[in-house]
C-alpha positions as YAML, in Angstrom:
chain: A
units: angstrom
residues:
- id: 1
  name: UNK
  ca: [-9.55, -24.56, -2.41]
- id: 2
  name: UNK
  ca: [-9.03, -22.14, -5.16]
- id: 3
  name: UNK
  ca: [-11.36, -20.87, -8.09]
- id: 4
  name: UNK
  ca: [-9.76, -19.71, -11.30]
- id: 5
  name: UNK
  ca: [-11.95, -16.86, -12.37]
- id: 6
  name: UNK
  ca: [-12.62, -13.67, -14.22]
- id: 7
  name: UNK
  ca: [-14.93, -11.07, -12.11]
- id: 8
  name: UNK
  ca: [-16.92, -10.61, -15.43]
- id: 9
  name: UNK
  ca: [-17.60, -13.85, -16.16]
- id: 10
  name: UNK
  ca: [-21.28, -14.62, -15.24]
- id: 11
  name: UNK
  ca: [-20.02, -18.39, -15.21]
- id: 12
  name: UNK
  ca: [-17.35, -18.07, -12.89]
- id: 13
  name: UNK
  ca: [-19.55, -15.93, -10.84]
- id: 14
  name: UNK
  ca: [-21.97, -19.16, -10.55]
- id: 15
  name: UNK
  ca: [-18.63, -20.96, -8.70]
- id: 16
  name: UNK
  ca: [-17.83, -17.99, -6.46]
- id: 17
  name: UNK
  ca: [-21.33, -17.32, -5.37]
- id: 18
  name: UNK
  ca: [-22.32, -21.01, -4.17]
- id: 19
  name: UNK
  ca: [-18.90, -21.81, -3.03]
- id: 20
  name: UNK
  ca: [-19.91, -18.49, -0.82]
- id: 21
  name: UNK
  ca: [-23.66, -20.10, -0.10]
- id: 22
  name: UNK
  ca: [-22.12, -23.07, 1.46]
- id: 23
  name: UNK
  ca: [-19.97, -21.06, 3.16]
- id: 24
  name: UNK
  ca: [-17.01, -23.06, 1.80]
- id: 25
  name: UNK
  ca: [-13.88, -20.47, 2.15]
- id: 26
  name: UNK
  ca: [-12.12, -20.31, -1.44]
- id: 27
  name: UNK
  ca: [-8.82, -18.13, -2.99]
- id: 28
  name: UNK
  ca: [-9.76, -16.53, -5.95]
- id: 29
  name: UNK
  ca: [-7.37, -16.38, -8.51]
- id: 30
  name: UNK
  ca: [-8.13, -14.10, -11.38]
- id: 31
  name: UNK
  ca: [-7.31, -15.25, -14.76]
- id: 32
  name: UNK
  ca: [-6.98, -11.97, -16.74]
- id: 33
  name: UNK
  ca: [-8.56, -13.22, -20.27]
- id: 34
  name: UNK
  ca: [-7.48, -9.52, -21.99]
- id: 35
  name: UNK
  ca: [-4.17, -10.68, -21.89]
- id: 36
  name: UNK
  ca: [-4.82, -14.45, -22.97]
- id: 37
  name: UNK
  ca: [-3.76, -15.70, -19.58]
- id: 38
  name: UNK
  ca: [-6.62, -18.45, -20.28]
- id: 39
  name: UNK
  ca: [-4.94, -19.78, -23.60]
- id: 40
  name: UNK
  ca: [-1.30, -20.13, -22.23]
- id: 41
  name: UNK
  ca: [0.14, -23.71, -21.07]
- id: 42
  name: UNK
  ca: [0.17, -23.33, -17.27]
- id: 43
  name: UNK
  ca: [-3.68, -22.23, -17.81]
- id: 44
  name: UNK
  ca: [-4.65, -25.01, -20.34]
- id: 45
  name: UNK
  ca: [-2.98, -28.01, -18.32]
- id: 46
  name: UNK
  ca: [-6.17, -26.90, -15.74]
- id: 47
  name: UNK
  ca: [-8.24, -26.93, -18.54]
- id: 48
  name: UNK
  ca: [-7.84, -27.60, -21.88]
- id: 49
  name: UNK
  ca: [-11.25, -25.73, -23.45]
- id: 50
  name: UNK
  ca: [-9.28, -21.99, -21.81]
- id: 51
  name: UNK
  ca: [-12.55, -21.31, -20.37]
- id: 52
  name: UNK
  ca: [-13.06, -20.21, -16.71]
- id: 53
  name: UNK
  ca: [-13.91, -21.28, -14.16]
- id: 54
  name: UNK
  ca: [-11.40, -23.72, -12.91]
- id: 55
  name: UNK
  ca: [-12.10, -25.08, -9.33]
- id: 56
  name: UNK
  ca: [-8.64, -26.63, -7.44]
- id: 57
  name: UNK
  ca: [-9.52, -28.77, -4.42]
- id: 58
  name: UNK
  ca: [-6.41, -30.03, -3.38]
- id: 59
  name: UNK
  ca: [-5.40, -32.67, -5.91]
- id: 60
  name: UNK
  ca: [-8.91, -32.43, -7.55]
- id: 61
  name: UNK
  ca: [-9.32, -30.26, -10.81]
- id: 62
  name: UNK
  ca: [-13.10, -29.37, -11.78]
- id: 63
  name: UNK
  ca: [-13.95, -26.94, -15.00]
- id: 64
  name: UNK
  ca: [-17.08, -26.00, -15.91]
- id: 65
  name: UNK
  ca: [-19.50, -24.03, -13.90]
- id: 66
  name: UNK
  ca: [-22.03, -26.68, -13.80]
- id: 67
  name: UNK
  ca: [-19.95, -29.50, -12.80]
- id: 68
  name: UNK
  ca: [-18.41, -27.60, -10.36]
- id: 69
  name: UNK
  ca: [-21.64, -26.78, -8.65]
- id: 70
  name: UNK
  ca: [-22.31, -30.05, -8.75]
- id: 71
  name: UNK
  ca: [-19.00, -31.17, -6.87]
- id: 72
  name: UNK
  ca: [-19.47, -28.97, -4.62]
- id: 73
  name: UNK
  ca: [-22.75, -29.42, -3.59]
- id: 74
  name: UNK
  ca: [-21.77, -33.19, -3.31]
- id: 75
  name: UNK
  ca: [-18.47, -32.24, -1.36]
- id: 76
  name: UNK
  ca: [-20.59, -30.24, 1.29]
- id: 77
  name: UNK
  ca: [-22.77, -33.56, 1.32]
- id: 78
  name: UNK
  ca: [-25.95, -30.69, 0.64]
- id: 79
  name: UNK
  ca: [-28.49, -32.87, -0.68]
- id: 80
  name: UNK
  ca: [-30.91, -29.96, -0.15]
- id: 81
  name: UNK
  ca: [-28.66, -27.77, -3.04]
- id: 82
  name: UNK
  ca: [-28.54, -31.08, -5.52]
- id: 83
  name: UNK
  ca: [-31.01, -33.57, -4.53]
- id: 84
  name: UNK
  ca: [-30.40, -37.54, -4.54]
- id: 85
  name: UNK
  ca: [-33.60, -39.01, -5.32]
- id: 86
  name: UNK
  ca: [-34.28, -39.58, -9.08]
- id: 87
  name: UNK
  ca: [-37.43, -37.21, -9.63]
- id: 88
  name: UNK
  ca: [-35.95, -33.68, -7.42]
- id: 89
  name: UNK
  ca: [-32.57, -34.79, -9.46]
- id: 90
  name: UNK
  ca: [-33.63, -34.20, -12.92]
- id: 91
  name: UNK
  ca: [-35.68, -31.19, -12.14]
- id: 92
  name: UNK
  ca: [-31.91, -29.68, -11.21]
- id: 93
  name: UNK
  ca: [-30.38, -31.07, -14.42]
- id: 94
  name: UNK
  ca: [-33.16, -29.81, -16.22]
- id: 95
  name: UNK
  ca: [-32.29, -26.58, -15.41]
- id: 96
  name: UNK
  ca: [-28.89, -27.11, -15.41]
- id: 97
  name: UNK
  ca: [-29.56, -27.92, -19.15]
- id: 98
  name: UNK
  ca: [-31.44, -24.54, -19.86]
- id: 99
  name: UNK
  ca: [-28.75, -22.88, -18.30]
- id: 100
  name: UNK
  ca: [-26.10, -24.36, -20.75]
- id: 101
  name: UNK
  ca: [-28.39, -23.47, -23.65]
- id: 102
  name: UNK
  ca: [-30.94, -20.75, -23.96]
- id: 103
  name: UNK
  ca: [-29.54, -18.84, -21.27]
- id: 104
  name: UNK
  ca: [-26.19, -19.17, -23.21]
- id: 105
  name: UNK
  ca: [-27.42, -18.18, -26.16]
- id: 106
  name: UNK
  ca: [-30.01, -15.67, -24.82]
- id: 107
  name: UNK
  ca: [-29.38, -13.32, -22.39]
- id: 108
  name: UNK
  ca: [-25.45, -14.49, -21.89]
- id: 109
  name: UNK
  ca: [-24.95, -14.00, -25.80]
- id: 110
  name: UNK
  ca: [-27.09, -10.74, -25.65]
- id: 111
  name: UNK
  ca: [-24.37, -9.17, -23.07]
- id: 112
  name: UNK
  ca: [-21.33, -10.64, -25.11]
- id: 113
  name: UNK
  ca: [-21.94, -8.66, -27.76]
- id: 114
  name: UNK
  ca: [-21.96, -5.37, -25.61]
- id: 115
  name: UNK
  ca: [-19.42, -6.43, -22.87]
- id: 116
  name: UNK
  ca: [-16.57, -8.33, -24.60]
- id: 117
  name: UNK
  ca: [-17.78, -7.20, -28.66]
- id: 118
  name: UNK
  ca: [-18.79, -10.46, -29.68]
- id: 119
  name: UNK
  ca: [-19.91, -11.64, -33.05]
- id: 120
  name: UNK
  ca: [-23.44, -12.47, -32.70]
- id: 121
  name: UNK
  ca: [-26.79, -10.65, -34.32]
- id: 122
  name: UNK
  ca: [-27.85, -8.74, -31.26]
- id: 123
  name: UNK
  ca: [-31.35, -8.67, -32.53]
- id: 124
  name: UNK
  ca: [-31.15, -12.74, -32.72]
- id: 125
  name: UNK
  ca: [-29.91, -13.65, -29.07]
- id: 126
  name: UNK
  ca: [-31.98, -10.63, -27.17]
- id: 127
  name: UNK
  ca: [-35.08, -12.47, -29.35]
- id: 128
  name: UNK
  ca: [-33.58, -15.28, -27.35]
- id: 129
  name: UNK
  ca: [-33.37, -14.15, -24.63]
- id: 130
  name: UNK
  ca: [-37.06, -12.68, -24.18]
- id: 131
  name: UNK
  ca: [-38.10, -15.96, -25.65]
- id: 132
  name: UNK
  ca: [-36.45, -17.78, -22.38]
- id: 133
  name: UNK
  ca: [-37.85, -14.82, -20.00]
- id: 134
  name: UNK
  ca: [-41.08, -15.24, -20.85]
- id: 135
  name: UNK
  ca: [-40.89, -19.25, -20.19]
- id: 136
  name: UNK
  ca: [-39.36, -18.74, -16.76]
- id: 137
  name: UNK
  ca: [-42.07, -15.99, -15.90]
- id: 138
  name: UNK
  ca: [-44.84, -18.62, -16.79]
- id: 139
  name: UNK
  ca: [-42.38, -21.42, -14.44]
- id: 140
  name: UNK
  ca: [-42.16, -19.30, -12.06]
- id: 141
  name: UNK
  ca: [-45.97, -17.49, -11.65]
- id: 142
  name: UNK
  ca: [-47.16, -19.96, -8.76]
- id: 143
  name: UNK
  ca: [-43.21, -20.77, -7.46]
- id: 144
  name: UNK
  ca: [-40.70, -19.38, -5.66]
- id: 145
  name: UNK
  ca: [-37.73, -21.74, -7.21]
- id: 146
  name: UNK
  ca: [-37.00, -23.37, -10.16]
- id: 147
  name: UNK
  ca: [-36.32, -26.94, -9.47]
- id: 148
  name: UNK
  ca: [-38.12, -27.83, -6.23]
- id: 149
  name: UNK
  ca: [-39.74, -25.65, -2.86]
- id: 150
  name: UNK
  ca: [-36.02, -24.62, -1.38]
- id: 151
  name: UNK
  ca: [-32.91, -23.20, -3.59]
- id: 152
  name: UNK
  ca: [-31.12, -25.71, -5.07]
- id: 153
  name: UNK
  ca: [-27.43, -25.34, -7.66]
- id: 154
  name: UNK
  ca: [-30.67, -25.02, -10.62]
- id: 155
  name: UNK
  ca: [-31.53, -21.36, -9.39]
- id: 156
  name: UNK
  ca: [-27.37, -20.69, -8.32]
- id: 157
  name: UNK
  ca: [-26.63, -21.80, -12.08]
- id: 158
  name: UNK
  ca: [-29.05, -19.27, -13.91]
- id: 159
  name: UNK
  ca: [-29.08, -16.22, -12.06]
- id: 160
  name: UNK
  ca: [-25.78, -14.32, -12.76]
- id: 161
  name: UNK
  ca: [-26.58, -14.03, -16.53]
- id: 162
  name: UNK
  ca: [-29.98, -12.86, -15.72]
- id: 163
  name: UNK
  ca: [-29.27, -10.74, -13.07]
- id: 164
  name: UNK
  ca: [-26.79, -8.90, -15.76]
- id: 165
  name: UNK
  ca: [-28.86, -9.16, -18.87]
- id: 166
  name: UNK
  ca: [-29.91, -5.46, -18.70]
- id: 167
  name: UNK
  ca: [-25.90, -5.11, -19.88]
- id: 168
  name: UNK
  ca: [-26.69, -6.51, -22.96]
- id: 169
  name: UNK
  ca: [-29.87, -4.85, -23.61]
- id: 170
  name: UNK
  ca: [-32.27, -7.44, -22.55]
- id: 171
  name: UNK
  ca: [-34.86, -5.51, -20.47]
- id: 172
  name: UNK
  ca: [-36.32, -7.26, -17.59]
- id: 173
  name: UNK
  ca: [-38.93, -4.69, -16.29]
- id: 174
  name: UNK
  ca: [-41.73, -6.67, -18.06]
- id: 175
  name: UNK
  ca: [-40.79, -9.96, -15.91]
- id: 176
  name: UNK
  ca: [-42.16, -9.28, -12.35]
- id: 177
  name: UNK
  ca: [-41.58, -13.08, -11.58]
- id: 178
  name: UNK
  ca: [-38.24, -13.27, -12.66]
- id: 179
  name: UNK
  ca: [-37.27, -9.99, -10.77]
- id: 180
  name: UNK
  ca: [-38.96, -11.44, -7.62]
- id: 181
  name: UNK
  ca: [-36.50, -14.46, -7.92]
- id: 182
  name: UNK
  ca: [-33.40, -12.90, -8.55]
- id: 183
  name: UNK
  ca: [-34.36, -10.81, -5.81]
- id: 184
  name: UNK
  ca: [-34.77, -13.92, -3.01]
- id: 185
  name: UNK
  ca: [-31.20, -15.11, -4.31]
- id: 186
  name: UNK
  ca: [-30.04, -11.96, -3.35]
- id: 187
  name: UNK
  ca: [-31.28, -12.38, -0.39]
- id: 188
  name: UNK
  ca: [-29.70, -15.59, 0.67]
- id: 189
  name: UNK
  ca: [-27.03, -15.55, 3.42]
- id: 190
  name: UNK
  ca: [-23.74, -15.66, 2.25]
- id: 191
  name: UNK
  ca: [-24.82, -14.26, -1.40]
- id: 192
  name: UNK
  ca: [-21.85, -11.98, -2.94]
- id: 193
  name: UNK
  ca: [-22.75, -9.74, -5.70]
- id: 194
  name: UNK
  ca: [-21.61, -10.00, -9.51]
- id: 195
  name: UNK
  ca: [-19.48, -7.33, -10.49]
- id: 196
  name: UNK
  ca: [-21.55, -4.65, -12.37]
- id: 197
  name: UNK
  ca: [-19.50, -3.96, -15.94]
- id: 198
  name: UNK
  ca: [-18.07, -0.59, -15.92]
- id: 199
  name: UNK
  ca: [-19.95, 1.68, -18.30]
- id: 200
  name: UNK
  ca: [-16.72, 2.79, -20.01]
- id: 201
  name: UNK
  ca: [-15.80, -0.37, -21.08]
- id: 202
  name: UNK
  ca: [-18.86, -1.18, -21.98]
- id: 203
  name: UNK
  ca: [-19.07, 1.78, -24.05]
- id: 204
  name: UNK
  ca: [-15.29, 0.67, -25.43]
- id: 205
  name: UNK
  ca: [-17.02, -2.83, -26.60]
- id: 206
  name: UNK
  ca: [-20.17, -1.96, -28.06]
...
């Protein structure tokens, strides 16, 4: 198994870290986006959007972070990670929804602008992004997970852009409840870390 990725990339992080949950061993291959790696043909015949992560499984091509939890979750037959009843599966795509929009455009966005110098209003997407904090802090006051009593691919699929959203100025020392969760995914066996930005190039972006 292999997982096209770029160390910075908060979604290919989401691939790397619950491939490493499940304890599923996995060759990372680094797609280095500086040099357009992601927008030449051999790249682009794994997937045509140039975006990573791409997961390999043999014959078996899956882009996009969220799908790829999902395949994998169904792969390890880990019905505890993606449930199969109807109800405890739509809490997961619930969140798998939020973390496809407002934590794109919020906190994700927010560190964009200071981490790769994208175009958005930095005032705008950190509004954003507070605006989604707040909502999980109210979820999460009487809960320990998102989607259901046990981690499932909902909490694996929106933590790496929160756990890095003080890189794009989004401060979370007013979300006690949010801290405590990122905090109990770090704490999960077989978690691996997502690389910290180096302040110089973050100071080279900004």
């Amino acid at each position: 198994m292999k997982i096209h990725h770029h160390p910075l990339s908060g979604h290919a992080h989401r691939a790397v870290l619950f491939a490493s949950l499940l304890g599923l061993p996995a060759e990372l291959v680094e797609v280095d986006l500086a040099a357009g790696a992601h927008k030449q043909p051999a790249f682009l015949a794994l997937n045509p959007f140039g975006q990573v992560p791409v997961l390999e499984d043999g014959e078996v091509v899956i882009a996009d972070s969220n799908a790829i939890l999902v395949y994998l979750a169904k792969r390890a037959g880990r019905s505890d990670w993606l449930p199969e009843d109807a109800q405890g599966a739509a809490a997961v795509q619930r969140w798998l929804s939020v973390a496809a929009g407002e934590l794109a455009y919020g906190p994700a966005a927010a560190r964009l602008v200071t981490v790769f110098g994208a175009a958005f209003n930095a005032e705008e997407v950190i509004q954003r992004a507070h605006l989604l904090l707040g909502r999980l802090e109210q979820h999460l006051a009487k809960r320990d997970w998102l989607a259901a009593d046990h981690p499932t691919i909902a909490d694996v699929a929106v933590y790496s852009y929160l756990a890095r959203a003080p890189e794009g100025n989004v401060d979370l020392r007013g979300y006690p409840g949010v801290q405590g969760f990122l905090q109990r995914i770090e704490a999960l066996p077989g978690f691996v870390p997502f690389a910290q930005t180096p302040a110089g190039l973050m100071a080279a972006q900004a």
